PDB file of C-alpha atoms in Angstrom:
ATOM      1  CA  SER A   1      -4.842 -26.417  -0.158  1.00 37.00           C
ATOM      2  CA  SER A   2      -5.604 -24.727   3.139  1.00 43.00           C
ATOM      3  CA  CYS A   3      -3.888 -21.650   4.458  1.00 48.00           C
ATOM      4  CA  TYR A   4      -2.925 -21.761   8.110  1.00 42.00           C
ATOM      5  CA  PRO A   5      -2.124 -18.680  10.178  1.00 47.00           C
ATOM      6  CA  GLN A   6       1.493 -18.351  11.229  1.00 47.00           C
ATOM      7  CA  THR A   7       3.064 -16.532  14.148  1.00 52.00           C
ATOM      8  CA  ASN A   8       5.076 -13.744  12.574  1.00 67.00           C
ATOM      9  CA  MET A   9       7.614 -11.537  14.240  1.00 78.00           C
ATOM     10  CA  LEU A  10       6.429  -8.061  15.167  1.00 89.00           C
ATOM     11  CA  ASP A  11       7.216  -5.568  12.417  1.00 92.00           C
ATOM     12  CA  PHE A  12       7.535  -1.883  13.323  1.00 94.00           C
ATOM     13  CA  VAL A  13       8.013   1.102  11.024  1.00 95.00           C
ATOM     14  CA  PHE A  14       9.233   4.452  12.348  1.00 96.00           C
ATOM     15  CA  ALA A  15       8.673   7.592  10.265  1.00 95.00           C
ATOM     16  CA  VAL A  16      11.170  10.230  11.365  1.00 95.00           C
ATOM     17  CA  ASP A  17      11.746  13.807  10.243  1.00 95.00           C
ATOM     18  CA  ASP A  18      15.557  13.779  10.668  1.00 96.00           C
ATOM     19  CA  VAL A  19      16.958  10.403   9.670  1.00 96.00           C
ATOM     20  CA  VAL A  20      20.635  11.161  10.417  1.00 96.00           C
ATOM     21  CA  THR A  21      19.906  12.345  13.953  1.00 97.00           C
ATOM     22  CA  TRP A  22      17.584   9.395  14.584  1.00 97.00           C
ATOM     23  CA  HIS A  23      20.238   6.855  13.536  1.00 97.00           C
ATOM     24  CA  MET A  24      22.890   8.707  15.528  1.00 97.00           C
ATOM     25  CA  MET A  25      20.796   8.479  18.711  1.00 97.00           C
ATOM     26  CA  ASN A  26      19.784   4.897  18.020  1.00 97.00           C
ATOM     27  CA  LEU A  27      23.393   3.834  17.412  1.00 97.00           C
ATOM     28  CA  LEU A  28      24.300   5.236  20.828  1.00 96.00           C
ATOM     29  CA  LYS A  29      21.443   3.425  22.538  1.00 96.00           C
ATOM     30  CA  ASN A  30      20.986   0.250  20.457  1.00 96.00           C
ATOM     31  CA  ARG A  31      24.238  -0.309  18.557  1.00 96.00           C
ATOM     32  CA  SER A  32      23.794  -4.096  18.609  1.00 95.00           C
ATOM     33  CA  HIS A  33      20.664  -3.803  16.459  1.00 96.00           C
ATOM     34  CA  TYR A  34      22.730  -2.796  13.429  1.00 96.00           C
ATOM     35  CA  SER A  35      24.710  -4.956  11.040  1.00 92.00           C
ATOM     36  CA  PHE A  36      28.300  -4.176  10.055  1.00 92.00           C
ATOM     37  CA  LEU A  37      26.946  -0.871   8.707  1.00 89.00           C
ATOM     38  CA  LYS A  38      27.193   0.513  12.241  1.00 91.00           C
ATOM     39  CA  PHE A  39      30.910   0.993  11.583  1.00 92.00           C
ATOM     40  CA  PHE A  40      30.095   3.481   8.802  1.00 91.00           C
ATOM     41  CA  GLY A  41      28.074   5.797  11.041  1.00 92.00           C
ATOM     42  CA  PRO A  42      24.657   7.472  10.829  1.00 95.00           C
ATOM     43  CA  LYS A  43      25.302   9.561   7.688  1.00 94.00           C
ATOM     44  CA  LYS A  44      26.286   6.516   5.613  1.00 94.00           C
ATOM     45  CA  ILE A  45      23.351   4.503   6.944  1.00 94.00           C
ATOM     46  CA  SER A  46      21.011   7.380   6.036  1.00 93.00           C
ATOM     47  CA  THR A  47      22.513   7.557   2.535  1.00 91.00           C
ATOM     48  CA  ILE A  48      22.010   3.817   2.019  1.00 90.00           C
ATOM     49  CA  GLN A  49      18.449   4.168   3.316  1.00 89.00           C
ATOM     50  CA  ARG A  50      17.531   6.478   0.425  1.00 86.00           C
ATOM     51  CA  TYR A  51      17.964   3.665  -2.121  1.00 85.00           C
ATOM     52  CA  GLY A  52      15.189   1.262  -3.076  1.00 80.00           C
ATOM     53  CA  ALA A  53      12.044   1.770  -1.014  1.00 85.00           C
ATOM     54  CA  GLY A  54      13.652   4.466   1.142  1.00 92.00           C
ATOM     55  CA  ILE A  55      13.492   2.380   4.292  1.00 94.00           C
ATOM     56  CA  TYR A  56      16.279   0.915   6.440  1.00 95.00           C
ATOM     57  CA  TYR A  57      15.557  -2.253   8.444  1.00 94.00           C
ATOM     58  CA  ASN A  58      17.111  -3.728  11.555  1.00 96.00           C
ATOM     59  CA  THR A  59      16.009  -7.350  11.844  1.00 93.00           C
ATOM     60  CA  LEU A  60      16.129 -10.179  14.403  1.00 92.00           C
ATOM     61  CA  VAL A  61      16.156  -7.726  17.294  1.00 94.00           C
ATOM     62  CA  PRO A  62      15.447  -9.256  20.745  1.00 92.00           C
ATOM     63  CA  CYS A  63      12.829  -7.252  22.648  1.00 90.00           C
ATOM     64  CA  ASN A  64      10.998  -8.244  25.844  1.00 87.00           C
ATOM     65  CA  GLY A  65      11.385 -11.941  25.172  1.00 86.00           C
ATOM     66  CA  ARG A  66      10.345 -11.685  21.519  1.00 89.00           C
ATOM     67  CA  VAL A  67      12.146 -11.133  18.253  1.00 92.00           C
ATOM     68  CA  ILE A  68      11.151  -8.016  16.316  1.00 94.00           C
ATOM     69  CA  LYS A  69      12.252  -6.074  13.261  1.00 95.00           C
ATOM     70  CA  TYR A  70      11.897  -2.373  12.626  1.00 96.00           C
ATOM     71  CA  GLY A  71      12.237  -0.109   9.633  1.00 95.00           C
ATOM     72  CA  VAL A  72      13.085   3.580   9.547  1.00 96.00           C
ATOM     73  CA  ILE A  73      11.778   5.865   6.793  1.00 96.00           C
ATOM     74  CA  SER A  74      11.901   9.622   6.467  1.00 96.00           C
ATOM     75  CA  THR A  75       8.537  11.373   6.831  1.00 95.00           C
ATOM     76  CA  ASP A  76       9.004  12.978   3.399  1.00 95.00           C
ATOM     77  CA  ALA A  77       9.678   9.601   1.723  1.00 95.00           C
ATOM     78  CA  LEU A  78       6.636   8.101   3.430  1.00 96.00           C
ATOM     79  CA  ILE A  79       4.394  10.946   2.278  1.00 96.00           C
ATOM     80  CA  GLU A  80       5.721  10.570  -1.278  1.00 96.00           C
ATOM     81  CA  ASP A  81       4.940   6.845  -1.269  1.00 95.00           C
ATOM     82  CA  LEU A  82       1.472   7.353   0.214  1.00 97.00           C
ATOM     83  CA  PHE A  83       0.455   9.988  -2.350  1.00 97.00           C
ATOM     84  CA  HIS A  84       2.141   8.613  -5.474  1.00 96.00           C
ATOM     85  CA  TRP A  85       2.865   4.913  -4.793  1.00 95.00           C
ATOM     86  CA  LYS A  86       6.470   5.432  -5.820  1.00 90.00           C
ATOM     87  CA  THR A  87       7.344   1.985  -4.420  1.00 89.00           C
ATOM     88  CA  LEU A  88       4.127   0.998  -2.548  1.00 90.00           C
ATOM     89  CA  TYR A  89       6.389  -0.638   0.053  1.00 90.00           C
ATOM     90  CA  VAL A  90       5.176   1.197   3.155  1.00 93.00           C
ATOM     91  CA  ALA A  91       2.014   2.521   1.496  1.00 94.00           C
ATOM     92  CA  GLY A  92       0.997  -1.094   0.811  1.00 93.00           C
ATOM     93  CA  ARG A  93       1.405  -1.999   4.475  1.00 93.00           C
ATOM     94  CA  LEU A  94      -0.708   0.976   5.505  1.00 95.00           C
ATOM     95  CA  GLN A  95      -3.548  -0.163   3.232  1.00 95.00           C
ATOM     96  CA  LYS A  96      -4.024  -3.005   5.702  1.00 94.00           C
ATOM     97  CA  PRO A  97      -5.048  -2.768   9.357  1.00 94.00           C
ATOM     98  CA  VAL A  98      -2.055  -1.775  11.484  1.00 92.00           C
ATOM     99  CA  LYS A  99      -1.646  -0.450  15.000  1.00 91.00           C
ATOM    100  CA  ILE A 100      -0.415   3.150  14.990  1.00 89.00           C
ATOM    101  CA  LEU A 101       1.477   3.559  18.253  1.00 87.00           C
ATOM    102  CA  ALA A 102       2.139   7.296  18.011  1.00 80.00           C
ATOM    103  CA  GLN A 103       1.359   9.941  15.443  1.00 80.00           C
ATOM    104  CA  ASN A 104       2.384  13.574  15.186  1.00 78.00           C
ATOM    105  CA  GLU A 105       0.208  16.407  13.949  1.00 80.00           C
ATOM    106  CA  ASN A 106       1.764  16.619  10.476  1.00 85.00           C
ATOM    107  CA  SER A 107      -1.258  17.629   8.396  1.00 91.00           C
ATOM    108  CA  LYS A 108       0.365  16.603   5.103  1.00 95.00           C
ATOM    109  CA  LEU A 109       1.040  13.130   6.508  1.00 95.00           C
ATOM    110  CA  GLN A 110      -2.575  12.863   7.703  1.00 94.00           C
ATOM    111  CA  ALA A 111      -3.804  13.788   4.223  1.00 96.00           C
ATOM    112  CA  ALA A 112      -1.383  11.302   2.634  1.00 97.00           C
ATOM    113  CA  LEU A 113      -2.642   8.455   4.831  1.00 96.00           C
ATOM    114  CA  VAL A 114      -6.229   9.107   3.717  1.00 96.00           C
ATOM    115  CA  SER A 115      -5.163   9.536   0.076  1.00 97.00           C
ATOM    116  CA  ASN A 116      -3.447   6.132   0.162  1.00 98.00           C
ATOM    117  CA  LEU A 117      -6.629   4.400   1.342  1.00 97.00           C
ATOM    118  CA  LYS A 118      -8.741   6.183  -1.289  1.00 97.00           C
ATOM    119  CA  SER A 119      -6.257   5.149  -3.989  1.00 97.00           C
ATOM    120  CA  ALA A 120      -6.400   1.531  -2.837  1.00 97.00           C
ATOM    121  CA  VAL A 121     -10.206   1.543  -3.124  1.00 95.00           C
ATOM    122  CA  THR A 122     -10.068   3.187  -6.564  1.00 96.00           C
ATOM    123  CA  ALA A 123      -7.540   0.662  -7.900  1.00 96.00           C
ATOM    124  CA  ALA A 124      -9.611  -2.193  -6.477  1.00 94.00           C
ATOM    125  CA  PHE A 125     -12.800  -0.868  -8.103  1.00 94.00           C
ATOM    126  CA  LEU A 126     -11.054  -0.798 -11.489  1.00 95.00           C
ATOM    127  CA  MET A 127      -9.859  -4.395 -11.171  1.00 92.00           C
ATOM    128  CA  LEU A 128     -13.003  -5.911  -9.675  1.00 91.00           C
ATOM    129  CA  PRO A 129     -16.121  -6.834 -11.671  1.00 88.00           C
ATOM    130  CA  GLU A 130     -19.212  -4.629 -11.537  1.00 85.00           C
ATOM    131  CA  SER A 131     -20.573  -6.444  -8.478  1.00 81.00           C
ATOM    132  CA  PHE A 132     -18.523  -8.059  -5.718  1.00 82.00           C
ATOM    133  CA  SER A 133     -18.561  -8.952  -2.051  1.00 82.00           C
ATOM    134  CA  GLU A 134     -17.011  -6.966   0.765  1.00 86.00           C
ATOM    135  CA  GLU A 135     -14.429  -9.699   1.307  1.00 88.00           C
ATOM    136  CA  ASP A 136     -13.557  -9.586  -2.411  1.00 88.00           C
ATOM    137  CA  LEU A 137     -12.835  -5.877  -2.024  1.00 91.00           C
ATOM    138  CA  TYR A 138     -10.529  -6.384   0.958  1.00 93.00           C
ATOM    139  CA  MET A 139      -8.791  -9.308  -0.731  1.00 91.00           C
ATOM    140  CA  GLN A 140      -8.169  -7.107  -3.760  1.00 91.00           C
ATOM    141  CA  ILE A 141      -6.793  -4.283  -1.612  1.00 93.00           C
ATOM    142  CA  ALA A 142      -4.590  -6.621   0.426  1.00 91.00           C
ATOM    143  CA  GLY A 143      -3.339  -8.175  -2.822  1.00 88.00           C
ATOM    144  CA  LEU A 144      -2.148  -4.851  -4.254  1.00 88.00           C
ATOM    145  CA  SER A 145       1.197  -5.322  -2.532  1.00 76.00           C
ATOM    146  CA  TYR A 146       1.648  -8.731  -4.157  1.00 69.00           C
ATOM    147  CA  SER A 147       0.383  -8.814  -7.731  1.00 54.00           C
ATOM    148  CA  GLY A 148      -2.453  -6.325  -8.045  1.00 43.00           C
ATOM    149  CA  ASP A 149      -5.258  -8.862  -8.487  1.00 44.00           C
ATOM    150  CA  PHE A 150      -6.049 -11.433  -5.806  1.00 42.00           C
ATOM    151  CA  ARG A 151      -7.593 -13.763  -8.407  1.00 45.00           C
ATOM    152  CA  MET A 152      -4.175 -14.048 -10.059  1.00 45.00           C
ATOM    153  CA  ILE A 153      -2.199 -14.626  -6.863  1.00 48.00           C
ATOM    154  CA  ILE A 154      -1.049 -18.207  -6.432  1.00 46.00           C
ATOM    155  CA  GLY A 155       0.713 -20.320  -3.820  1.00 51.00           C
ATOM    156  CA  GLU A 156       2.244 -18.705  -0.762  1.00 53.00           C
ATOM    157  CA  ASP A 157       1.227 -15.160  -1.690  1.00 59.00           C
ATOM    158  CA  LYS A 158      -2.446 -16.150  -1.931  1.00 68.00           C
ATOM    159  CA  CYS A 159      -2.228 -17.765   1.502  1.00 78.00           C
ATOM    160  CA  LYS A 160      -0.667 -14.585   2.878  1.00 79.00           C
ATOM    161  CA  VAL A 161      -3.494 -12.466   1.487  1.00 84.00           C
ATOM    162  CA  GLN A 162      -6.179 -14.803   2.816  1.00 85.00           C
ATOM    163  CA  ASN A 163      -4.519 -14.918   6.227  1.00 86.00           C
ATOM    164  CA  ILE A 164      -4.425 -11.113   6.296  1.00 87.00           C
ATOM    165  CA  VAL A 165      -8.068 -10.612   5.325  1.00 92.00           C
ATOM    166  CA  LYS A 166     -10.166 -13.474   6.697  1.00 90.00           C
ATOM    167  CA  PRO A 167      -9.377 -13.008  10.417  1.00 92.00           C
ATOM    168  CA  ASN A 168      -9.405  -9.204  10.088  1.00 93.00           C
ATOM    169  CA  VAL A 169     -12.540  -8.318   8.123  1.00 91.00           C
ATOM    170  CA  SER A 170     -13.850  -6.193  11.002  1.00 92.00           C
ATOM    171  CA  HIS A 171     -10.542  -4.279  11.111  1.00 95.00           C
ATOM    172  CA  PHE A 172     -10.690  -3.671   7.349  1.00 95.00           C
ATOM    173  CA  GLN A 173     -14.265  -2.437   7.779  1.00 91.00           C
ATOM    174  CA  LYS A 174     -13.148   0.032  10.441  1.00 93.00           C
ATOM    175  CA  LEU A 175     -10.209   1.221   8.317  1.00 95.00           C
ATOM    176  CA  TYR A 176     -12.242   1.794   5.146  1.00 94.00           C
ATOM    177  CA  SER A 177     -15.741   2.569   6.484  1.00 88.00           C
ATOM    178  CA  THR A 178     -15.522   6.359   6.132  1.00 90.00           C
ATOM    179  CA  ILE A 179     -14.124   6.174   2.594  1.00 92.00           C
ATOM    180  CA  LEU A 180     -16.653   3.569   1.447  1.00 89.00           C
ATOM    181  CA  GLN A 181     -19.563   5.488   2.954  1.00 84.00           C
ATOM    182  CA  ASP A 182     -18.535   8.464   0.811  1.00 87.00           C
ATOM    183  CA  CYS A 183     -18.512   6.327  -2.369  1.00 86.00           C
ATOM    184  CA  PRO A 184     -21.798   6.665  -4.289  1.00 80.00           C
ATOM    185  CA  GLN A 185     -21.260   3.209  -5.826  1.00 77.00           C
ATOM    186  CA  VAL A 186     -21.285   1.517  -2.412  1.00 78.00           C
ATOM    187  CA  VAL A 187     -24.373   0.831  -0.315  1.00 72.00           C
ATOM    188  CA  TYR A 188     -24.356  -0.589   3.192  1.00 65.00           C
ATOM    189  CA  LYS A 189     -27.230  -3.041   3.697  1.00 65.00           C
ATOM    190  CA  HIS A 190     -27.435  -2.613   7.449  1.00 55.00           C
ATOM    191  CA  HIS A 191     -30.301  -5.088   7.879  1.00 54.00           C
ATOM    192  CA  LEU A 192     -28.180  -7.713   6.119  1.00 60.00           C
ATOM    193  CA  GLY A 193     -24.952  -6.616   7.803  1.00 57.00           C
ATOM    194  CA  ARG A 194     -23.023  -6.361   4.582  1.00 63.00           C
ATOM    195  CA  LEU A 195     -21.766  -4.017   1.914  1.00 68.00           C
ATOM    196  CA  GLU A 196     -23.109  -4.078  -1.625  1.00 72.00           C
ATOM    197  CA  ALA A 197     -21.445  -2.297  -4.511  1.00 74.00           C
ATOM    198  CA  SER A 198     -22.216  -1.671  -8.135  1.00 77.00           C
ATOM    199  CA  ILE A 199     -19.278  -0.052  -9.878  1.00 85.00           C
ATOM    200  CA  ASP A 200     -19.684   2.193 -12.904  1.00 88.00           C
ATOM    201  CA  LYS A 201     -17.861   0.319 -15.661  1.00 92.00           C
ATOM    202  CA  SER A 202     -18.759   2.816 -18.376  1.00 94.00           C
ATOM    203  CA  PRO A 203     -15.803   4.518 -20.108  1.00 96.00           C
ATOM    204  CA  GLU A 204     -16.735   7.751 -18.307  1.00 96.00           C
ATOM    205  CA  GLY A 205     -16.786   6.064 -14.924  1.00 94.00           C
ATOM    206  CA  GLN A 206     -13.513   4.237 -15.519  1.00 96.00           C
ATOM    207  CA  PHE A 207     -11.828   7.411 -16.807  1.00 97.00           C
ATOM    208  CA  THR A 208     -12.753   9.233 -13.590  1.00 95.00           C
ATOM    209  CA  GLN A 209     -11.260   6.396 -11.553  1.00 96.00           C
ATOM    210  CA  LEU A 210      -8.108   6.211 -13.693  1.00 98.00           C
ATOM    211  CA  MET A 211      -7.532   9.942 -13.275  1.00 97.00           C
ATOM    212  CA  ALA A 212      -7.761   9.499  -9.491  1.00 96.00           C
ATOM    213  CA  LEU A 213      -5.013   6.846  -9.364  1.00 97.00           C
ATOM    214  CA  PRO A 214      -1.574   7.658  -7.907  1.00 97.00           C
ATOM    215  CA  LYS A 215       0.848   9.249 -10.346  1.00 96.00           C
ATOM    216  CA  THR A 216       3.293   6.334 -10.513  1.00 95.00           C
ATOM    217  CA  LEU A 217       0.567   3.813 -11.336  1.00 95.00           C
ATOM    218  CA  GLN A 218      -0.840   6.127 -14.037  1.00 96.00           C
ATOM    219  CA  GLN A 219       2.621   6.331 -15.604  1.00 94.00           C
ATOM    220  CA  LYS A 220       3.022   2.552 -15.586  1.00 93.00           C
ATOM    221  CA  ILE A 221      -0.378   2.058 -17.200  1.00 95.00           C
ATOM    222  CA  THR A 222       0.331   4.629 -19.915  1.00 94.00           C
ATOM    223  CA  ALA A 223       3.682   2.992 -20.641  1.00 92.00           C
ATOM    224  CA  LEU A 224       1.823  -0.245 -21.439  1.00 91.00           C
ATOM    225  CA  VAL A 225      -0.361   1.277 -24.165  1.00 91.00           C
ATOM    226  CA  ASN A 226       1.700   4.187 -25.470  1.00 86.00           C
ATOM    227  CA  PRO A 227       4.170   3.018 -28.150  1.00 77.00           C
ATOM    228  CA  PRO A 228       7.662   4.555 -27.942  1.00 73.00           C
ATOM    229  CA  GLY A 229       7.958   7.756 -29.947  1.00 70.00           C
ATOM    230  CA  LYS A 230       4.322   8.765 -29.515  1.00 76.00           C
ATOM    231  CA  ASN A 231       4.131  12.040 -27.640  1.00 78.00           C
ATOM    232  CA  ARG A 232       0.701  11.915 -25.983  1.00 86.00           C
ATOM    233  CA  ASP A 233      -0.235  13.260 -22.581  1.00 92.00           C
ATOM    234  CA  VAL A 234      -1.366  11.041 -19.722  1.00 93.00           C
ATOM    235  CA  GLU A 235      -4.988  12.200 -19.851  1.00 95.00           C
ATOM    236  CA  GLU A 236      -5.326  11.271 -23.526  1.00 94.00           C
ATOM    237  CA  ILE A 237      -3.839   7.815 -22.946  1.00 96.00           C
ATOM    238  CA  LEU A 238      -5.985   7.106 -19.885  1.00 97.00           C
ATOM    239  CA  LEU A 239      -9.081   8.072 -21.880  1.00 97.00           C
ATOM    240  CA  GLN A 240      -8.091   5.368 -24.373  1.00 96.00           C
ATOM    241  CA  VAL A 241      -7.583   2.883 -21.512  1.00 97.00           C
ATOM    242  CA  ALA A 242     -11.021   3.769 -20.089  1.00 97.00           C
ATOM    243  CA  HIS A 243     -12.610   2.631 -23.385  1.00 97.00           C
ATOM    244  CA  ASP A 244     -10.599  -0.615 -23.455  1.00 96.00           C
ATOM    245  CA  PRO A 245     -12.564  -3.748 -22.442  1.00 94.00           C
ATOM    246  CA  ASP A 246      -9.354  -4.883 -20.705  1.00 94.00           C
ATOM    247  CA  CYS A 247      -9.106  -1.713 -18.609  1.00 96.00           C
ATOM    248  CA  GLY A 248      -9.011  -3.639 -15.301  1.00 93.00           C
ATOM    249  CA  PHE A 249      -6.325  -5.982 -16.594  1.00 92.00           C
ATOM    250  CA  LEU A 250      -4.200  -3.036 -17.731  1.00 94.00           C
ATOM    251  CA  VAL A 251      -4.424  -1.583 -14.225  1.00 93.00           C
ATOM    252  CA  HIS A 252      -3.367  -4.988 -12.889  1.00 89.00           C
ATOM    253  CA  GLN A 253      -0.440  -5.128 -15.308  1.00 88.00           C
ATOM    254  CA  GLY A 254       0.581  -1.582 -14.397  1.00 90.00           C
ATOM    255  CA  ARG A 255       0.538  -2.477 -10.718  1.00 83.00           C
ATOM    256  CA  CYS A 256       2.771  -5.475 -11.419  1.00 75.00           C
ATOM    257  CA  GLY A 257       5.160  -3.544 -13.663  1.00 66.00           C
TER     258      GLY A 257
END
């Protein structure tokens, strides 16, 4: 079946340092954006926001003749997700090309944004075969937010991933070019206009990549292969995973878990 592009509503995410103050000001200016929760006030909304992915959404908001939605996340929660993939909710969105409208000079946030992209490439390398195309890489990265392996995505989710990647390959290239150029496994064939990669699938190479994964994903992978009651550290378990012929599948399973 074919996948056809759809016109989606604009989706904004605001990272704010002081969530209570932000909601207080926004309630004064845009009270109609909120559901019944507006009656509980900014502190209650901020408390509710901390659950789940740490983001609060206002949806179906009219704006300049269009309908938009926007989420609010604390800067600290965003940084945590970018570094450790605690939920991968916002981090997953920022692994894809997005338009950053404004950005402060928070150096930890800048480092977290780069770390998130490096982690996405590392996870993709572990799940891809030794050789793959540039589009395969971007499909794998875009699929992290869905099931962890684009070859295992079916139905609507696969269409979503294809519709994200195929029209936006040049944007993915721009987003990941610096990181890929620093990867010794990746070679740009400029005369052919494409990327070529040969990933080290030796146990040593895979162990290095596993150790570079975000903390939450490492914990999920170790939980898959470490029987209850066995008191082994993460490094020891990941070394075992690195020697497993199904290493890539275990990373996929950990991402889905």
